[in-house]
Amino acid sequence: MTDQDEQQPTPLHVFLSDAAERALAALRPGELDAVEKLVERLAVFPRLGIPVPGGTDPEVDDYTARTDLASDSGDRISVVYRLHEGSLSSSAC
């Protein structure tokens, strides 16, 4: 198998709210690592999370996904994200 045979994930474009940036800055290293690993999985499988009902835009789906246990705190972190259908072929937001 060559590198060209491996399927590369679609680029993931992530936009964080101010609150999310503050929350990320407050995470312990093991918690941040768990979030980064989850984002990597979401880049390949954007519908990995559980759908959140009640959205008003038919082209936008909201999901919640949880990290694996953090190596230092043992906590799991919930990540809420939004997937834009129109850009699904090239990115997730």
Coordinates of N, CA and C in Angstrom, one line a residue:
M1 N 0.8 -1.2 0.0 CA 0.0 0.0 0.0 C 0.9 1.2 0.0
T2 N 0.6 2.2 -0.8 CA 1.3 3.4 -0.9 C 0.6 4.5 -0.1
D3 N 1.3 5.6 0.1 CA 0.6 6.8 0.7 C -0.5 7.3 -0.1
Q4 N -0.5 7.1 -1.4 CA -1.5 7.6 -2.3 C -2.8 6.8 -2.1
D5 N -2.6 5.5 -1.7 CA -3.8 4.6 -1.5 C -4.6 4.9 -0.2
E6 N -3.9 5.6 0.7 CA -4.6 5.9 2.0 C -5.5 7.0 1.8
Q7 N -6.7 6.9 2.4 CA -7.7 7.9 2.3 C -7.4 9.0 3.2
Q8 N -7.2 10.2 2.7 CA -6.9 11.4 3.6 C -8.2 12.0 4.0
P9 N -8.3 12.4 5.3 CA -9.5 13.1 5.8 C -9.7 14.4 5.1
T10 N -11.0 14.7 4.9 CA -11.4 16.0 4.4 C -10.9 17.1 5.3
P11 N -10.4 18.2 4.9 CA -10.0 19.3 5.8 C -11.1 19.7 6.7
L12 N -10.8 19.9 7.9 CA -11.8 20.3 8.9 C -11.5 21.8 9.3
H13 N -12.5 22.6 9.1 CA -12.4 24.0 9.5 C -13.1 24.2 10.8
V14 N -12.4 24.6 11.8 CA -13.0 24.8 13.1 C -13.0 26.3 13.5
F15 N -14.2 26.7 13.9 CA -14.4 28.1 14.4 C -14.9 28.0 15.8
L16 N -14.2 28.7 16.7 CA -14.5 28.6 18.1 C -15.1 29.9 18.6
S17 N -16.1 29.7 19.5 CA -16.7 30.9 20.1 C -15.7 31.4 21.2
D18 N -15.9 32.6 21.6 CA -15.0 33.2 22.7 C -15.1 32.3 23.9
A19 N -16.2 31.8 24.3 CA -16.4 31.0 25.4 C -15.6 29.6 25.2
A20 N -15.7 29.1 24.0 CA -14.9 27.8 23.8 C -13.4 28.1 23.9
E21 N -12.9 29.2 23.4 CA -11.5 29.5 23.5 C -11.1 29.6 24.9
R22 N -11.9 30.2 25.8 CA -11.6 30.4 27.2 C -11.6 29.0 27.9
A23 N -12.6 28.2 27.5 CA -12.7 26.8 28.1 C -11.4 26.0 27.7
L24 N -11.0 26.0 26.4 CA -9.9 25.3 26.0 C -8.6 25.7 26.7
A25 N -8.5 27.0 26.9 CA -7.3 27.6 27.6 C -7.2 27.1 29.1
A26 N -8.4 26.7 29.7 CA -8.4 26.3 31.1 C -8.2 24.8 31.2
L27 N -8.2 24.0 30.1 CA -8.0 22.6 30.2 C -6.6 22.2 30.7
R28 N -6.6 21.0 31.4 CA -5.3 20.4 31.7 C -4.8 19.8 30.5
P29 N -3.5 19.5 30.4 CA -2.9 18.9 29.2 C -3.5 17.6 28.8
G30 N -3.9 16.7 29.7 CA -4.5 15.5 29.3 C -5.9 15.7 28.7
E31 N -6.6 16.7 29.3 CA -8.0 17.0 28.8 C -7.9 17.6 27.4
L32 N -6.9 18.5 27.2 CA -6.7 19.1 25.9 C -6.3 18.1 24.8
D33 N -5.5 17.1 25.2 CA -5.2 16.0 24.3 C -6.4 15.2 23.9
A34 N -7.3 14.9 24.9 CA -8.5 14.2 24.6 C -9.4 15.0 23.6
V35 N -9.5 16.3 23.8 CA -10.3 17.1 22.9 C -9.7 17.1 21.5
E36 N -8.3 17.2 21.4 CA -7.7 17.2 20.1 C -7.9 15.8 19.4
K37 N -7.8 14.7 20.1 CA -8.1 13.4 19.5 C -9.5 13.3 19.0
L38 N -10.4 13.9 19.7 CA -11.8 13.8 19.3 C -12.0 14.6 18.0
V39 N -11.4 15.8 17.9 CA -11.5 16.6 16.7 C -10.9 15.9 15.5
E40 N -9.8 15.2 15.8 CA -9.2 14.4 14.7 C -10.2 13.3 14.2
R41 N -10.9 12.7 15.1 CA -11.9 11.7 14.7 C -13.0 12.3 14.0
L42 N -13.4 13.5 14.4 CA -14.5 14.2 13.8 C -14.2 14.7 12.4
A43 N -12.9 14.9 12.1 CA -12.4 15.3 10.8 C -12.7 14.2 9.8
V44 N -12.6 12.9 10.3 CA -12.8 11.8 9.4 C -14.3 11.3 9.4
F45 N -14.9 11.4 10.6 CA -16.3 11.0 10.8 C -17.1 12.1 11.4
P46 N -17.5 13.1 10.6 CA -18.1 14.3 11.1 C -19.5 14.0 11.8
R47 N -20.1 12.9 11.5 CA -21.4 12.6 12.2 C -21.3 11.7 13.3
L48 N -20.1 11.6 13.9 CA -19.8 10.8 15.1 C -20.6 11.1 16.3
G49 N -20.9 12.4 16.4 CA -21.7 12.8 17.6 C -23.1 12.5 17.6
I50 N -23.8 12.8 18.6 CA -25.3 12.6 18.8 C -26.0 13.9 18.3
P51 N -26.9 13.7 17.4 CA -27.6 14.9 16.9 C -28.4 15.7 18.0
V52 N -28.3 17.0 18.0 CA -29.0 17.8 18.9 C -30.2 18.4 18.2
P53 N -31.4 18.0 18.6 CA -32.6 18.5 17.9 C -32.9 20.0 18.1
G54 N -33.7 20.5 17.2 CA -34.2 21.9 17.4 C -33.6 22.9 16.6
G55 N -32.7 22.6 15.7 CA -32.1 23.6 14.8 C -33.1 24.2 13.9
T56 N -32.8 25.5 13.6 CA -33.7 26.2 12.7 C -33.3 26.3 11.3
D57 N -32.0 26.0 11.0 CA -31.5 26.1 9.7 C -31.4 24.7 9.1
P58 N -32.1 24.4 8.0 CA -32.1 23.0 7.4 C -30.7 22.6 6.9
E59 N -29.8 23.5 6.6 CA -28.5 23.1 6.1 C -27.5 23.0 7.2
V60 N -27.9 23.1 8.5 CA -26.9 23.1 9.6 C -27.4 22.0 10.6
D61 N -26.6 21.1 11.0 CA -26.9 20.1 12.0 C -26.0 20.3 13.2
D62 N -26.6 20.3 14.4 CA -25.8 20.4 15.6 C -25.6 19.0 16.2
Y63 N -24.4 18.8 16.8 CA -24.1 17.5 17.4 C -23.4 17.7 18.7
T64 N -23.4 16.7 19.5 CA -22.6 16.7 20.8 C -21.8 15.4 20.7
A65 N -20.6 15.5 21.0 CA -19.7 14.3 21.1 C -18.9 14.4 22.4
R66 N -18.5 13.3 23.0 CA -17.8 13.3 24.2 C -16.4 12.7 24.0
T67 N -15.4 13.2 24.7 CA -14.1 12.7 24.6 C -13.9 11.4 25.3
D68 N -12.8 10.7 25.1 CA -12.4 9.6 25.9 C -12.0 10.2 27.3
L69 N -11.7 9.4 28.2 CA -11.3 9.9 29.5 C -10.0 10.6 29.4
A70 N -9.9 11.7 30.0 CA -8.6 12.5 30.0 C -7.6 11.7 30.9
S71 N -6.3 11.7 30.4 CA -5.3 10.9 31.1 C -4.9 11.5 32.4
D72 N -5.1 12.8 32.7 CA -4.7 13.3 33.9 C -5.9 13.5 34.9
S73 N -7.0 13.8 34.4 CA -8.2 14.1 35.4 C -9.2 13.0 35.4
G74 N -9.2 12.1 34.3 CA -10.2 11.1 34.3 C -11.6 11.6 33.8
D75 N -11.6 12.9 33.5 CA -12.9 13.5 33.1 C -13.1 13.3 31.6
R76 N -14.4 13.3 31.2 CA -14.8 13.3 29.8 C -15.3 14.7 29.5
I77 N -15.1 15.2 28.3 CA -15.5 16.6 28.0 C -16.5 16.5 26.8
S78 N -17.6 17.2 26.9 CA -18.6 17.3 25.9 C -18.2 18.4 24.9
V79 N -18.2 18.1 23.6 CA -17.9 19.0 22.6 C -19.2 19.2 21.7
V80 N -19.7 20.4 21.6 CA -20.9 20.7 20.8 C -20.3 21.3 19.5
Y81 N -20.8 20.8 18.4 CA -20.3 21.3 17.1 C -21.4 21.4 16.1
R82 N -21.2 22.1 15.1 CA -22.2 22.4 14.0 C -21.6 21.9 12.7
L83 N -22.4 21.2 12.0 CA -22.0 20.7 10.7 C -22.8 21.3 9.6
H84 N -22.2 22.0 8.7 CA -22.9 22.7 7.6 C -23.0 21.7 6.4
E85 N -24.2 21.4 6.0 CA -24.4 20.4 4.9 C -23.8 20.9 3.6
G86 N -23.9 22.2 3.3 CA -23.4 22.7 2.0 C -21.9 22.5 1.8
S87 N -21.2 22.5 2.9 CA -19.8 22.3 2.8 C -19.3 21.0 3.3
L88 N -20.2 20.0 3.5 CA -19.8 18.7 3.9 C -18.8 18.0 3.0
S89 N -18.9 18.2 1.7 CA -18.0 17.6 0.8 C -16.6 18.1 0.9
S90 N -16.4 19.3 1.5 CA -15.1 19.8 1.7 C -14.7 20.1 3.1
S91 N -15.6 20.4 4.0 CA -15.2 20.7 5.3 C -16.4 20.6 6.3
A92 N -16.1 20.6 7.6 CA -17.1 20.6 8.6 C -16.8 21.8 9.5
C93 N -17.8 22.4 10.1 CA -17.6 23.6 10.9 C -18.2 23.3 12.3

